[in-house]
């Protein structure tokens, strides 16, 4: 998930990439609050010294562990 979003040349910039990941996992656009929280989580990971390549997969794992993804309505 993270690799495909990062390789997608039509999606540039952190907010657009996060929106794309959210849309692919949950089938909807994130709310402004959700986008802000996800961006904050990514920033925390990057500032904690994690290599660039490992922060994005961690965000993907977080999305895949959301109850909204796990339980189909």
PDB file of C-alpha atoms in Angstrom:
ATOM      1  CA  UNK A   1       0.000   0.000   0.000  1.00  0.00           C
ATOM      2  CA  UNK A   2       2.650   2.491   1.035  1.00  0.00           C
ATOM      3  CA  UNK A   3       4.959   1.569  -1.831  1.00  0.00           C
ATOM      4  CA  UNK A   4       2.247   1.915  -4.458  1.00  0.00           C
ATOM      5  CA  UNK A   5       1.210   5.343  -3.151  1.00  0.00           C
ATOM      6  CA  UNK A   6       4.801   6.569  -2.998  1.00  0.00           C
ATOM      7  CA  UNK A   7       5.518   5.309  -6.540  1.00  0.00           C
ATOM      8  CA  UNK A   8       2.354   6.862  -7.984  1.00  0.00           C
ATOM      9  CA  UNK A   9       3.655   9.897  -9.857  1.00  0.00           C
ATOM     10  CA  UNK A  10       0.178  11.452 -10.019  1.00  0.00           C
ATOM     11  CA  UNK A  11       0.086  11.674  -6.214  1.00  0.00           C
ATOM     12  CA  UNK A  12       2.616  14.113  -4.813  1.00  0.00           C
ATOM     13  CA  UNK A  13       2.840  15.718  -1.407  1.00  0.00           C
ATOM     14  CA  UNK A  14       2.078  14.287   1.987  1.00  0.00           C
ATOM     15  CA  UNK A  15      -1.630  15.286   2.251  1.00  0.00           C
ATOM     16  CA  UNK A  16      -2.437  13.844  -1.189  1.00  0.00           C
ATOM     17  CA  UNK A  17      -0.588  10.625  -0.430  1.00  0.00           C
ATOM     18  CA  UNK A  18      -2.342  10.229   2.905  1.00  0.00           C
ATOM     19  CA  UNK A  19      -5.719  10.841   1.238  1.00  0.00           C
ATOM     20  CA  UNK A  20      -4.903   8.215  -1.387  1.00  0.00           C
ATOM     21  CA  UNK A  21      -3.944   5.646   1.269  1.00  0.00           C
ATOM     22  CA  UNK A  22      -7.112   6.407   3.226  1.00  0.00           C
ATOM     23  CA  UNK A  23      -9.277   6.101   0.121  1.00  0.00           C
ATOM     24  CA  UNK A  24      -7.679   2.791  -0.874  1.00  0.00           C
ATOM     25  CA  UNK A  25      -8.130   1.233   2.545  1.00  0.00           C
ATOM     26  CA  UNK A  26     -11.494   2.599   3.641  1.00  0.00           C
ATOM     27  CA  UNK A  27     -13.130   3.554   0.361  1.00  0.00           C
ATOM     28  CA  UNK A  28     -13.778   7.138   1.414  1.00  0.00           C
ATOM     29  CA  UNK A  29     -12.012  10.457   1.839  1.00  0.00           C
ATOM     30  CA  UNK A  30     -10.696  11.229   5.315  1.00  0.00           C
ATOM     31  CA  UNK A  31     -12.286  13.984   7.337  1.00  0.00           C
ATOM     32  CA  UNK A  32     -10.119  17.011   8.060  1.00  0.00           C
ATOM     33  CA  UNK A  33      -9.574  15.717  11.602  1.00  0.00           C
ATOM     34  CA  UNK A  34      -8.599  12.240  10.395  1.00  0.00           C
ATOM     35  CA  UNK A  35      -6.166  13.705   7.889  1.00  0.00           C
ATOM     36  CA  UNK A  36      -4.630  15.914  10.555  1.00  0.00           C
ATOM     37  CA  UNK A  37      -4.207  12.962  12.939  1.00  0.00           C
ATOM     38  CA  UNK A  38      -2.675  10.790  10.240  1.00  0.00           C
ATOM     39  CA  UNK A  39      -0.270  13.553   9.201  1.00  0.00           C
ATOM     40  CA  UNK A  40       0.698  14.036  12.838  1.00  0.00           C
ATOM     41  CA  UNK A  41       1.386  10.330  13.227  1.00  0.00           C
ATOM     42  CA  UNK A  42       3.560  10.327  10.097  1.00  0.00           C
ATOM     43  CA  UNK A  43       5.445  13.378  11.350  1.00  0.00           C
ATOM     44  CA  UNK A  44       6.030  11.701  14.740  1.00  0.00           C
ATOM     45  CA  UNK A  45       7.447   8.638  13.030  1.00  0.00           C
ATOM     46  CA  UNK A  46       9.736  10.682  10.828  1.00  0.00           C
ATOM     47  CA  UNK A  47      10.936  12.845  13.714  1.00  0.00           C
ATOM     48  CA  UNK A  48      11.601   9.802  15.898  1.00  0.00           C
ATOM     49  CA  UNK A  49      14.512   8.901  13.671  1.00  0.00           C
ATOM     50  CA  UNK A  50      12.823   6.193  11.651  1.00  0.00           C
ATOM     51  CA  UNK A  51      14.160   6.022   8.106  1.00  0.00           C
ATOM     52  CA  UNK A  52      11.888   7.597   5.480  1.00  0.00           C
ATOM     53  CA  UNK A  53      11.152   4.187   4.043  1.00  0.00           C
ATOM     54  CA  UNK A  54       9.722   2.792   7.280  1.00  0.00           C
ATOM     55  CA  UNK A  55       7.421   5.653   8.295  1.00  0.00           C
ATOM     56  CA  UNK A  56       4.964   5.252   5.404  1.00  0.00           C
ATOM     57  CA  UNK A  57       4.473   1.476   5.867  1.00  0.00           C
ATOM     58  CA  UNK A  58       3.768   2.170   9.549  1.00  0.00           C
ATOM     59  CA  UNK A  59       1.007   4.576   8.522  1.00  0.00           C
ATOM     60  CA  UNK A  60      -0.385   1.918   6.172  1.00  0.00           C
ATOM     61  CA  UNK A  61      -0.402  -0.616   9.024  1.00  0.00           C
ATOM     62  CA  UNK A  62      -2.263   1.860  11.227  1.00  0.00           C
ATOM     63  CA  UNK A  63      -4.956   2.281   8.554  1.00  0.00           C
ATOM     64  CA  UNK A  64      -5.254  -1.475   8.066  1.00  0.00           C
ATOM     65  CA  UNK A  65      -5.786  -1.918  11.812  1.00  0.00           C
ATOM     66  CA  UNK A  66      -8.691   0.514  12.041  1.00  0.00           C
ATOM     67  CA  UNK A  67     -11.970  -1.101  13.097  1.00  0.00           C
ATOM     68  CA  UNK A  68     -13.576   0.512  10.062  1.00  0.00           C
ATOM     69  CA  UNK A  69     -11.277  -1.563   7.830  1.00  0.00           C
ATOM     70  CA  UNK A  70     -11.471  -4.795   9.799  1.00  0.00           C
ATOM     71  CA  UNK A  71     -15.239  -4.961  10.251  1.00  0.00           C
ATOM     72  CA  UNK A  72     -17.408  -4.707   7.167  1.00  0.00           C
ATOM     73  CA  UNK A  73     -20.744  -3.027   7.740  1.00  0.00           C
TER      74      UNK A  73
END
